[in-house]
Coordinates of C-alpha atoms in Angstrom, one line a residue:
Chain K
M1490 CA -17.9 27.8 87.9
A1491 CA -20.3 30.0 89.8
I1492 CA -23.4 31.2 87.9
E1493 CA -24.3 34.8 88.6
R1494 CA -28.0 34.9 89.2
D1495 CA -30.2 37.9 88.4
Y1496 CA -31.5 38.6 91.9
D1497 CA -33.4 41.7 90.8
D1498 CA -35.5 39.3 88.6
L1499 CA -35.7 36.5 91.2
A1500 CA -36.7 38.8 94.1
R1501 CA -39.2 41.1 92.4
I1502 CA -41.2 43.8 94.1
D1503 CA -44.4 41.7 94.3
R1504 CA -43.1 38.1 94.2
T1505 CA -40.1 36.0 94.9
H1506 CA -38.9 33.0 92.9
V1507 CA -39.1 29.6 94.5
S1508 CA -35.4 29.0 93.7
L1509 CA -34.5 31.5 96.4
Y1510 CA -35.9 28.9 98.9
K1511 CA -34.4 25.8 97.3
D1512 CA -31.1 26.4 95.5
Q1513 CA -27.8 25.7 97.1
G1514 CA -26.1 28.3 95.0
V1515 CA -28.6 31.0 96.2
Y1516 CA -28.0 29.8 99.8
T1517 CA -24.2 30.1 99.3
D1518 CA -24.7 33.6 97.9
E1519 CA -26.9 34.6 100.9
M1520 CA -24.2 33.4 103.3
E1521 CA -21.5 35.4 101.5
R1522 CA -23.4 38.5 100.7
I1523 CA -25.8 38.8 103.6
F1524 CA -24.7 36.7 106.6
Y1525 CA -21.0 37.4 106.4
R1526 CA -21.1 41.0 105.3
S1527 CA -24.0 42.9 106.8
W1528 CA -25.3 43.6 110.3
I1529 CA -26.3 40.3 111.9
Y1530 CA -27.9 40.0 115.4
V1531 CA -25.7 38.0 117.8
A1532 CA -26.8 38.6 121.3
H1533 CA -28.3 41.0 123.9
E1534 CA -25.9 42.5 126.4
S1535 CA -28.1 41.2 129.3
E1536 CA -27.1 37.6 128.2
I1537 CA -23.4 38.4 129.0
P1538 CA -23.7 40.9 131.9
N1539 CA -20.3 40.2 133.6
P1540 CA -16.7 40.3 132.5
G1541 CA -15.7 36.8 131.4
D1542 CA -19.3 36.0 130.3
Y1543 CA -19.7 34.5 126.9
K1544 CA -22.4 33.1 124.6
T1545 CA -21.9 30.9 121.5
T1546 CA -24.1 31.5 118.5
F1547 CA -24.0 31.5 114.7
M1548 CA -23.7 34.1 112.0
G1549 CA -25.3 32.2 109.2
D1550 CA -23.6 28.9 109.4
V1551 CA -20.4 30.2 111.1
P1552 CA -20.0 29.4 114.8
V1553 CA -19.0 32.5 116.8
I1554 CA -18.5 33.4 120.5
V1555 CA -19.8 36.7 121.8
T1556 CA -17.7 37.6 124.9
R1557 CA -17.4 40.3 127.5
S1558 CA -13.8 41.0 128.4
E1559 CA -12.3 42.2 131.6
N1560 CA -12.6 45.8 130.5
N1561 CA -16.3 45.3 129.6
E1562 CA -15.7 45.3 125.9
I1563 CA -18.0 43.1 123.7
N1564 CA -16.2 40.9 121.2
V1565 CA -17.4 38.6 118.5
V1566 CA -14.8 36.0 117.5
I1567 CA -15.1 32.9 115.2
N1568 CA -15.2 29.7 117.3
R1569 CA -12.5 28.0 115.4
C1570 CA -8.9 27.4 116.6
T1571 CA -6.5 28.9 114.2
H1572 CA -4.3 25.8 114.5
R1573 CA -6.4 22.8 113.4
G1574 CA -9.9 24.2 113.0
V1575 CA -11.3 22.9 116.3
A1576 CA -14.1 24.8 118.0
V1577 CA -12.4 26.2 121.1
C1578 CA -15.7 26.7 123.1
P1579 CA -17.9 23.7 123.4
L1580 CA -20.8 25.2 125.5
E1581 CA -23.8 27.5 124.8
K1582 CA -22.8 30.0 127.5
G1583 CA -20.7 30.4 130.5
N1584 CA -18.0 32.4 132.2
T1585 CA -14.3 31.9 131.6
P1586 CA -11.0 33.8 131.8
S1587 CA -9.9 32.5 128.4
F1588 CA -10.7 29.8 125.8
V1589 CA -8.3 26.9 125.7
C1590 CA -8.6 24.6 122.7
Q1591 CA -8.5 21.1 124.2
Y1592 CA -6.9 19.5 121.2
H1593 CA -3.4 21.1 121.5
G1594 CA -3.9 23.6 124.4
W1595 CA -3.8 26.8 122.4
E1596 CA -5.2 29.5 124.7
F1597 CA -7.1 32.6 123.5
G1598 CA -8.2 35.7 125.3
M1599 CA -11.8 37.0 125.4
D1600 CA -10.9 39.3 122.4
G1601 CA -9.5 36.3 120.5
E1602 CA -5.8 37.1 121.1
L1603 CA -3.5 34.1 121.1
L1604 CA -2.0 34.0 124.6
A1605 CA -0.2 30.7 124.8
V1606 CA 0.3 27.3 123.3
S1607 CA 1.2 24.0 124.9
M1608 CA 4.8 22.8 124.7
P1609 CA 6.0 25.9 122.9
R1610 CA 9.6 24.6 122.6
G1611 CA 8.5 22.3 119.8
Y1612 CA 8.1 25.4 117.6
N1613 CA 11.3 26.7 116.1
E1614 CA 12.0 30.4 115.7
G1615 CA 9.6 31.9 113.1
E1616 CA 7.2 29.0 113.1
L1617 CA 4.6 30.5 115.5
D1618 CA 3.4 34.0 114.9
F1619 CA 1.2 34.9 118.0
K1620 CA 0.1 38.2 116.5
S1621 CA -1.5 36.7 113.4
L1622 CA -3.0 33.6 115.0
G1623 CA -5.7 35.0 117.2
L1624 CA -9.3 33.8 116.8
V1625 CA -10.7 35.7 113.8
S1626 CA -12.7 38.7 115.0
A1627 CA -15.8 40.1 113.4
K1628 CA -14.9 43.2 111.5
K1629 CA -17.5 45.4 113.2
V1630 CA -19.4 45.0 116.5
E1631 CA -21.9 47.6 117.7
S1632 CA -24.9 47.8 120.0
Y1633 CA -28.1 49.7 120.2
R1634 CA -30.1 49.6 123.4
G1635 CA -28.1 46.5 124.4
I1636 CA -28.9 44.7 121.1
I1637 CA -25.5 43.5 119.7
F1638 CA -25.0 43.3 116.0
A1639 CA -21.9 42.3 114.2
S1640 CA -20.6 42.1 110.7
L1641 CA -18.2 39.2 110.1
L1642 CA -15.9 39.7 107.1
S1643 CA -16.3 43.4 106.2
V1644 CA -17.4 46.7 107.5
P1645 CA -21.1 47.1 106.3
D1646 CA -21.7 49.8 103.7
I1647 CA -24.2 51.4 106.1
S1648 CA -23.7 52.3 109.8
L1649 CA -25.8 50.5 112.4
D1650 CA -27.4 53.9 113.1
E1651 CA -28.5 54.1 109.5
K1652 CA -29.6 50.4 109.4
L1653 CA -31.9 50.9 112.4
R1654 CA -33.0 54.5 111.6
G1655 CA -36.5 53.6 110.4
V1656 CA -37.3 51.3 113.3
K1657 CA -35.5 52.8 116.3
E1658 CA -38.7 54.3 117.7
Y1659 CA -40.1 50.8 118.0
I1660 CA -36.9 49.4 119.6
D1661 CA -37.1 52.3 122.1
M1662 CA -40.7 51.5 122.8
Y1663 CA -40.0 47.9 123.4
M1664 CA -37.3 48.7 125.9
D1665 CA -39.5 51.3 127.6
F1666 CA -42.1 48.7 128.5
S1667 CA -39.7 48.3 131.4
P1668 CA -40.0 51.2 133.8
V1669 CA -36.2 51.7 133.7
G1670 CA -35.9 51.1 129.9
E1671 CA -34.1 47.8 130.2
I1672 CA -34.9 44.2 129.4
I1673 CA -33.3 40.9 130.3
V1674 CA -33.1 38.4 127.5
G1675 CA -33.2 34.6 127.8
N1676 CA -32.9 34.2 131.6
S1677 CA -36.6 33.3 131.7
G1678 CA -36.4 30.6 129.1
V1679 CA -35.5 29.9 125.5
N1680 CA -37.8 27.9 123.1
K1681 CA -35.6 26.0 120.7
H1682 CA -37.5 25.1 117.5
F1683 CA -36.6 24.0 114.0
Y1684 CA -38.6 23.4 110.8
N1685 CA -37.9 21.8 107.5
A1686 CA -37.9 24.7 105.1
N1687 CA -36.0 27.8 104.2
W1688 CA -35.0 30.5 106.7
K1689 CA -36.8 33.3 104.8
I1690 CA -40.2 31.8 105.6
Q1691 CA -39.7 32.6 109.3
T1692 CA -38.4 36.1 108.4
E1693 CA -41.6 36.6 106.4
G1694 CA -43.7 34.7 108.9
S1695 CA -42.7 36.8 112.0
V1696 CA -44.8 39.7 110.8
E1697 CA -47.6 37.8 109.2
G1698 CA -50.9 39.6 109.7
Y1699 CA -52.8 37.7 107.0
H1700 CA -52.5 34.2 108.3
A1701 CA -53.4 34.8 111.9
P1702 CA -57.2 34.3 111.9
V1703 CA -56.8 31.3 109.6
T1704 CA -53.9 29.3 111.0
H1705 CA -54.6 30.5 114.6
A1706 CA -58.4 30.3 114.6
T1707 CA -58.2 28.1 117.7
A1708 CA -55.8 30.4 119.6
F1709 CA -57.7 33.5 118.6
D1710 CA -60.9 32.0 119.9
I1711 CA -59.3 31.7 123.4
M1712 CA -57.6 35.1 123.2
I1713 CA -60.9 36.8 122.3
R1714 CA -62.8 34.9 125.0
K1715 CA -60.2 35.1 127.8
M1716 CA -57.5 37.6 127.1
G1717 CA -59.3 40.7 126.1
M1718 CA -58.5 40.5 122.4
P1719 CA -61.0 42.4 120.2
D1720 CA -63.2 40.3 118.0
N1721 CA -62.9 42.3 114.8
Y1722 CA -59.4 41.4 113.5
Q1723 CA -60.0 42.8 110.0
G1724 CA -61.0 46.1 111.6
Y1725 CA -58.0 46.7 113.9
G1726 CA -56.9 49.6 111.7
T1727 CA -53.2 48.7 112.3
K1728 CA -50.3 48.8 110.0
G1729 CA -47.8 46.7 108.3
L1730 CA -44.7 48.9 107.8
D1731 CA -41.5 48.9 105.8
G1732 CA -38.9 50.3 108.1
G1733 CA -36.1 50.4 105.6
Y1734 CA -33.0 48.2 105.0
G1735 CA -35.2 45.0 105.2
N1736 CA -36.5 45.9 108.6
N1737 CA -40.3 45.8 108.9
L1738 CA -43.1 45.7 111.4
L1739 CA -46.6 44.4 112.0
E1740 CA -48.6 46.4 114.4
V1741 CA -50.6 43.9 116.4
Y1742 CA -52.6 46.6 118.1
S1743 CA -52.7 50.3 118.8
L1744 CA -55.1 50.8 121.7
P1745 CA -57.1 53.8 122.8
D1746 CA -56.3 54.9 126.4
E1747 CA -59.3 53.2 128.0
A1748 CA -58.3 49.9 126.5
V1749 CA -54.8 50.4 127.9
Y1750 CA -56.4 50.4 131.4
K1751 CA -58.2 47.2 130.5
R1752 CA -55.1 45.5 129.2
W1753 CA -52.7 46.5 132.0
P1754 CA -53.2 46.8 135.8
A1755 CA -53.2 50.3 137.2
E1756 CA -50.2 49.6 139.4
Y1757 CA -48.0 49.0 136.4
I1758 CA -49.4 51.9 134.4
D1759 CA -48.8 54.2 137.4
L1760 CA -45.2 53.0 137.7
M1761 CA -44.7 53.6 134.0
I1762 CA -46.1 57.1 134.2
E1763 CA -43.9 57.8 137.3
K1764 CA -40.7 56.7 135.5
H1765 CA -41.4 57.7 131.9
G1766 CA -43.8 60.6 132.2
K1767 CA -47.5 60.3 131.2
E1768 CA -47.2 61.0 127.5
R1769 CA -44.3 58.5 126.9
A1770 CA -45.8 55.8 129.2
M1771 CA -49.2 55.9 127.5
H1772 CA -47.6 56.0 124.0
V1773 CA -45.6 52.8 124.9
L1774 CA -48.5 51.0 126.5
R1775 CA -50.8 51.6 123.6
H1776 CA -48.7 49.5 121.3
R1777 CA -47.9 45.9 120.5
F1778 CA -46.0 44.9 117.4
N1779 CA -43.8 42.3 115.8
L1780 CA -40.6 43.9 114.5
V1781 CA -38.2 42.2 112.1
I1782 CA -34.6 43.4 112.0
F1783 CA -33.4 41.8 108.7
P1784 CA -32.2 39.2 108.3
N1785 CA -32.2 37.1 111.5
L1786 CA -33.9 38.9 114.4
A1787 CA -37.6 39.4 115.2
I1788 CA -38.6 41.2 118.3
L1789 CA -42.1 40.3 119.5
E1790 CA -44.0 41.3 122.6
Y1791 CA -42.4 38.6 124.8
Q1792 CA -39.4 37.4 122.9
F1793 CA -36.3 38.0 120.8
R1794 CA -36.6 35.5 118.0
V1795 CA -33.4 34.4 116.3
I1796 CA -33.5 32.8 112.9
R1797 CA -30.6 30.5 112.0
P1798 CA -30.3 29.1 108.4
M1799 CA -29.1 25.5 108.4
G1800 CA -29.1 24.9 104.7
T1801 CA -31.7 25.6 102.0
D1802 CA -34.4 23.5 103.7
K1803 CA -33.8 23.5 107.5
T1804 CA -34.0 26.4 109.9
E1805 CA -33.5 26.7 113.6
V1806 CA -35.6 29.3 115.5
R1807 CA -34.8 30.3 119.0
M1808 CA -37.2 32.4 121.0
Y1809 CA -35.5 34.1 123.9
H1810 CA -38.1 35.1 126.4
T1811 CA -37.6 38.7 127.6
M1812 CA -38.3 40.1 131.1
L1813 CA -38.9 43.8 131.8
K1814 CA -36.3 45.0 134.4
D1815 CA -37.9 46.5 137.5
A1816 CA -41.5 45.8 136.3
P1817 CA -43.9 44.5 138.9
D1818 CA -43.5 40.7 139.4
D1819 CA -47.1 40.0 138.2
I1820 CA -46.4 41.8 134.9
N1821 CA -43.4 39.6 134.2
T1822 CA -45.3 36.5 135.3
R1823 CA -48.1 37.4 132.9
R1824 CA -45.5 37.8 130.1
V1825 CA -44.3 34.3 131.0
R1826 CA -47.8 32.8 130.8
E1827 CA -48.9 34.6 127.7
H1828 CA -45.6 33.7 125.9
E1829 CA -46.0 30.0 126.7
F1830 CA -49.7 30.1 125.8
F1831 CA -48.8 31.0 122.2
Y1832 CA -45.2 30.0 121.5
S1833 CA -44.0 26.9 123.4
P1834 CA -43.6 23.7 121.4
A1835 CA -46.9 22.5 123.1
A1836 CA -48.6 25.9 122.8
F1837 CA -51.8 27.1 121.1
G1838 CA -50.1 29.0 118.3
G1839 CA -46.4 28.1 117.5
P1840 CA -46.8 24.5 116.5
D1841 CA -49.4 25.4 113.9
D1842 CA -47.0 28.0 112.4
Y1843 CA -44.3 25.3 112.2
A1844 CA -46.7 22.9 110.5
M1845 CA -47.4 25.6 107.9
F1846 CA -43.6 26.3 107.5
D1847 CA -43.0 22.5 107.0
R1848 CA -45.8 22.4 104.5
A1849 CA -44.2 25.4 102.7
G1850 CA -41.1 23.3 102.4
Q1851 CA -43.2 20.4 101.0
G1852 CA -45.0 22.5 98.5
M1853 CA -42.0 24.4 97.3
K1854 CA -40.5 21.1 96.1
A1855 CA -42.5 21.9 93.0
G1856 CA -39.8 24.0 91.4
M1857 CA -41.7 24.4 88.1
V1858 CA -44.4 26.5 89.8
P1859 CA -42.2 29.5 90.1
W1860 CA -43.7 32.3 92.2
I1861 CA -44.3 33.1 95.9
L1862 CA -46.7 36.0 95.9
F1863 CA -46.5 39.1 98.0
N1864 CA -48.7 41.5 96.1
R1865 CA -51.5 41.9 98.6
G1866 CA -52.2 45.6 99.1
I1867 CA -49.4 46.7 96.8
K1868 CA -51.7 49.2 95.0
S1869 CA -53.0 50.8 98.2
E1870 CA -49.7 51.3 100.0
E1871 CA -49.1 54.7 101.4
V1872 CA -46.0 56.6 102.7
D1873 CA -45.9 58.0 106.2
E1874 CA -44.2 61.3 107.4
H1875 CA -40.9 59.5 107.7
G1876 CA -41.0 58.2 104.1
R1877 CA -41.9 54.6 105.2
R1878 CA -44.2 52.6 103.1
Y1879 CA -47.2 51.0 104.9
G1880 CA -50.3 49.1 104.3
G1881 CA -53.0 47.4 106.4
H1882 CA -51.8 44.8 108.9
T1883 CA -53.2 41.9 106.9
Q1884 CA -51.6 43.1 103.7
E1885 CA -48.1 42.3 102.6
T1886 CA -46.0 45.4 102.9
Q1887 CA -44.0 43.8 105.7
Q1888 CA -43.3 40.7 103.5
R1889 CA -42.2 42.8 100.6
A1890 CA -39.9 44.9 102.8
P1891 CA -37.0 42.3 103.4
Y1892 CA -36.6 41.9 99.6
F1893 CA -35.6 45.5 99.0
E1894 CA -32.6 44.9 101.2
Y1895 CA -32.2 41.4 99.9
R1896 CA -31.9 42.7 96.3
R1897 CA -29.5 45.5 97.5
L1898 CA -27.1 43.1 99.3
M1899 CA -27.3 40.3 96.9
T1900 CA -26.4 42.5 93.9
L1901 CA -23.8 44.5 95.9
G1902 CA -21.8 41.3 96.1
S1903 CA -21.8 40.8 92.3
Q1904 CA -20.1 44.2 91.8
S1905 CA -17.1 43.6 94.1
Chain C
M1292 CA -47.1 12.5 161.7
S1293 CA -48.0 9.5 159.6
A1294 CA -50.8 9.8 157.1
N1295 CA -53.9 7.7 157.6
N1296 CA -54.4 4.5 155.7
S1297 CA -56.7 5.8 153.0
E1298 CA -53.8 8.0 151.8
Q1299 CA -51.2 5.2 151.3
M1300 CA -50.6 3.5 148.0
T1301 CA -48.5 0.5 147.3
R1302 CA -46.2 0.4 144.3
A1303 CA -48.5 -2.1 142.6
E1304 CA -51.4 0.2 143.0
A1305 CA -49.3 3.2 141.8
E1306 CA -48.3 1.2 138.7
D1307 CA -52.0 0.2 138.1
F1308 CA -52.9 3.9 138.2
L1309 CA -50.1 5.0 135.9
F1310 CA -50.7 2.2 133.4
A1311 CA -54.4 3.0 133.3
E1312 CA -53.6 6.7 132.8
A1313 CA -51.1 5.8 130.0
C1314 CA -53.7 3.6 128.4
L1315 CA -56.3 6.4 128.3
L1316 CA -53.8 8.8 126.6
D1317 CA -52.6 6.2 124.1
Q1318 CA -56.1 5.1 123.2
G1319 CA -57.3 8.7 122.7
E1320 CA -59.7 8.6 125.7
V1321 CA -58.8 12.2 126.5
N1322 CA -62.1 13.1 128.2
E1323 CA -61.7 10.1 130.5
W1324 CA -58.0 11.1 131.1
R1325 CA -59.2 14.6 132.0
K1326 CA -61.4 13.2 134.7
L1327 CA -58.3 11.9 136.6
F1328 CA -57.5 15.4 137.7
T1329 CA -58.9 17.3 140.6
A1330 CA -60.5 20.6 139.9
D1331 CA -57.5 22.6 141.3
A1332 CA -54.9 20.4 139.6
L1333 CA -51.8 21.5 137.7
Y1334 CA -50.5 19.9 134.5
W1335 CA -46.9 21.0 134.1
L1336 CA -44.1 20.4 131.7
P1337 CA -41.2 22.7 132.8
Y1338 CA -38.6 24.0 130.4
S1339 CA -35.8 23.2 132.8
R1340 CA -34.3 20.2 134.6
D1341 CA -33.7 22.4 137.6
V1342 CA -36.0 21.1 140.4
N1343 CA -36.1 24.6 141.9
V1344 CA -37.2 26.4 138.7
D1345 CA -39.8 29.0 139.5
P1346 CA -42.7 28.8 137.0
T1347 CA -43.6 32.5 137.6
K1348 CA -40.2 33.6 136.5
H1349 CA -39.4 31.0 133.8
V1350 CA -41.5 29.9 130.8
S1351 CA -42.8 26.4 130.8
I1352 CA -43.6 24.1 127.9
I1353 CA -47.1 23.6 129.5
Y1354 CA -48.3 25.2 132.7
D1355 CA -52.0 24.5 132.7
D1356 CA -54.6 24.9 135.3
M1357 CA -57.8 22.9 134.6
E1358 CA -59.4 25.7 132.7
M1359 CA -56.4 25.9 130.4
L1360 CA -56.2 22.1 130.1
D1361 CA -59.9 22.1 129.0
E1362 CA -59.1 24.7 126.4
R1363 CA -56.1 22.6 125.3
I1364 CA -58.3 19.5 124.9
K1365 CA -61.0 21.4 123.1
R1366 CA -58.4 22.7 120.7
L1367 CA -56.9 19.3 120.1
Q1368 CA -60.4 17.9 119.4
S1369 CA -61.4 20.8 117.2
G1370 CA -59.8 19.5 114.0
A1371 CA -58.2 22.9 113.6
C1372 CA -55.0 22.2 115.4
H1373 CA -52.9 22.0 112.2
A1374 CA -49.8 20.5 113.9
Q1375 CA -52.0 17.5 114.7
I1376 CA -53.1 16.8 111.1
P1377 CA -52.4 14.0 110.9
G1378 CA -52.6 13.3 114.6
S1379 CA -50.0 11.7 116.8
R1380 CA -50.1 8.1 117.9
T1381 CA -48.4 7.8 121.3
Q1382 CA -47.1 5.0 123.4
H1383 CA -46.4 5.8 127.0
S1384 CA -44.2 3.2 128.8
V1385 CA -44.0 3.7 132.5
N1386 CA -41.2 2.2 134.7
N1387 CA -39.0 2.8 137.7
V1388 CA -42.0 3.5 139.9
R1389 CA -41.5 4.7 143.4
V1390 CA -44.2 5.9 145.9
K1391 CA -44.1 8.0 149.0
T1392 CA -46.6 9.9 151.0
V1393 CA -45.9 13.4 152.1
D1394 CA -48.4 15.4 154.2
G1395 CA -51.2 13.2 153.1
V1396 CA -50.5 13.4 149.4
V1397 CA -49.2 10.4 147.6
I1398 CA -46.3 11.2 145.3
I1399 CA -45.4 8.8 142.5
D1400 CA -42.1 9.3 140.8
S1401 CA -41.6 7.4 137.6
Y1402 CA -39.7 7.2 134.4
L1403 CA -41.6 7.7 131.1
T1404 CA -40.5 6.4 127.7
L1405 CA -42.6 8.0 125.1
H1406 CA -42.8 7.0 121.4
E1407 CA -44.7 9.3 119.1
Y1408 CA -45.6 8.8 115.4
R1409 CA -47.7 10.5 112.8
A1410 CA -48.8 8.3 110.0
N1411 CA -50.0 9.2 106.6
R1412 CA -48.3 12.6 106.2
Q1413 CA -48.0 13.6 102.6
D1414 CA -44.3 14.2 102.9
R1415 CA -43.8 10.6 104.2
F1416 CA -40.9 9.2 106.3
Y1417 CA -42.0 10.9 109.6
Q1418 CA -39.3 10.2 112.1
L1419 CA -40.6 8.2 115.0
Q1420 CA -39.9 10.3 118.0
T1421 CA -38.6 8.8 121.2
M1422 CA -38.5 10.8 124.4
G1423 CA -37.6 10.1 128.0
A1424 CA -39.0 11.9 131.0
N1425 CA -39.2 12.0 134.7
C1426 CA -42.8 12.1 135.9
E1427 CA -44.1 13.2 139.3
H1428 CA -47.8 12.5 140.0
K1429 CA -49.4 13.8 143.1
L1430 CA -52.5 12.0 144.1
V1431 CA -55.3 12.4 146.6
K1432 CA -58.5 10.4 147.2
E1433 CA -61.7 12.0 146.2
A1434 CA -64.9 10.1 146.8
G1435 CA -62.9 6.9 147.0
E1436 CA -61.1 7.5 143.7
W1437 CA -57.4 8.4 143.2
K1438 CA -57.2 11.8 141.5
M1439 CA -54.2 13.8 140.3
T1440 CA -53.7 17.2 142.0
S1441 CA -50.5 17.6 139.9
K1442 CA -48.9 15.9 137.0
K1443 CA -45.4 17.1 136.2
V1444 CA -43.4 15.7 133.3
V1445 CA -39.8 16.8 133.0
L1446 CA -38.4 15.7 129.6
L1447 CA -34.8 14.8 129.3
N1448 CA -34.6 17.2 126.4
C1449 CA -36.9 19.9 127.8
D1450 CA -34.3 22.6 127.2
G1451 CA -33.2 21.2 123.9
E1452 CA -34.3 21.5 120.3
I1453 CA -37.8 20.2 120.0
Y1454 CA -39.9 19.6 116.8
D1455 CA -43.2 20.0 118.5
L1456 CA -45.2 18.6 121.4
S1457 CA -48.6 19.2 120.1
F1458 CA -49.9 16.0 121.6
L1459 CA -50.7 15.1 125.2
I1460 CA -47.9 13.6 127.3

C-alpha cells in the first residue's frame, strides 16, 4: 500500500529532506506527479527541421519519439508498440515516413496512428481496432521560440504561456544572441554525461553561484587570466532569481557597455545592432545567465542541458551545444571553444561538478542526517517589479525556487 | 615527390616512439610527455567518428593548442582538479601500427586500448574503465628528435555516454 508523504514538510522553504534524493517511493511520486503530468522539455524544433524528422528522448523514464509530420506538425508519442510493448524506434534520431515495429510489422504514422499490421488476415472481425491502437500521444505539445514542451498523461493545470511567463524575457534574450533570433540545437555536438546521484542535484546545480569559486578555482584562474572574466566574483552584483513555477535563473554577468565591447568583436555587435536595433542588441549582449526551466531543462550560454532521472541515484545529463543562426562564423567557433573548455568530459569545469554530484550521492547515503540546506540569503531576499524573488548570485534563491513548484505538483497529485 | 630520408620512419621506430610516449603518460611523467610536442602542435580528441568533422563548427572533447595543453597540465598538477582526487592510473596499450609519410610529415596510425582505474575512493568499487581508440600521430624531426605536430585520439565511444576523461590520453 502506498504511503502518502507530507511533501510540504519534506521540501521546506529553506531545506529539503534527504529522503527526496533517496527514496524509491518519492521517485515514483515524482514520475507520476511531475514527469508524466506537467510541462517537460522534449526537443528544440531545430533538431527536427524537416517533415519525417524524428528524435527519441525520455519524459522521466518513459521513452518517447518527437516527430515532425508531413504537414509540419510536431508530435510526441510513446515509443512503445501497442501490440507487445516493443520500442518501435531503435535510433536516437533520423528521418522516416513511418515507424514499423520490427517484431510483428505494425506500422505507425508520425502522429502515432496505426496504419497497417503484417498478415492482417490472421485477425478475425473485431479483433483489431486500428483507431484505438495508435502509439500513445502526449496529451499536450506546445512550443515557445522553438522550444518544445509536452505533458504526457494529462493537460497541465497551467498553460505553457503561464509556466514560462516569469522567464520569457530571458528565453527571448537567449534566442536574440542570434542576429535573426534563432538558434540551432545539437548539430554542433552533444556531451553525454551521467553521475551517480539524484536528478535534482543537477537541477539545483545548473544555477549554482555559490560553488563556482570553490569547485572551479582552477577554471576561474584561467578564465580570469585569459578570457576577460573579472577578478571579483563576490562583487559581480548579479542576481539569483525565482522566475515562478520552479523556473529560476543565475545571472552570470550583467556588463556595462564598455565591457560588452571587450567581450565581443565589433563586427558582431554591429550586426546585432543592425538586426535588433541598438537598445535591444546592447541589452542582450550585456547579459549572460543560466536558466532552469523546471524540471528537466537548463539553458546556459552555449548549451541546452537536459536532465534525465534514471532512478533515485543515477542521472543522465546531455548538453546540446547551441549555434547562433546567421552569427559570424568566428562567434560560433568561439562558442564551440568556450563550451568545450568548461563542459566537455575532459574539460576544466564539468568533470569537477560531476565529482561533486557523485560525492553528494555518497554523502546522502547517511539518511539519518536529514537536511539539505538552502537558507543562504533567505532573510535578505527582495522582490522585483514583476513580483519575482531575487537574491545575490552566490545566495540560494535559485535553489529554493524549484521546490515551490515541487511542493505544488507533488501535493496536487495527492488531491486527485 | 618523395620525402628525404630524415623524414622516413620504420614501423619499429614508430612503435618505439609510441611505446615511449605511452610509458611517459602511464608513469605520470607528464612534463616529459609535453616535451614531445612541437610549439605549434595540436592535441585533439574529437567528439565524432566522422573524419571530416570540422572542429570550428563542432565541439571536441579536447582541442588544445600548446598554451591550452600547458594550462591543462598545470590544472591536473594543481591538486585542485577534484575529478582527479584520487587520480587515475592509466595503461596505454598500442597496437596495429602503420606508418606513412605525406608531404614530409610522418603519420602513424595506431589502435589504442586504454585501461583506467582510480584506487582508494571512499565509495569503493570504482569500475575499471576500458576504452578503445584510433590514434593518429603526426611527427616531424626537430633538432634530430621526433616531435608530435599533432596527436589525434578518436575514441570508439567519443559520441557516447562518458563518465569523465579528466586524465591524459
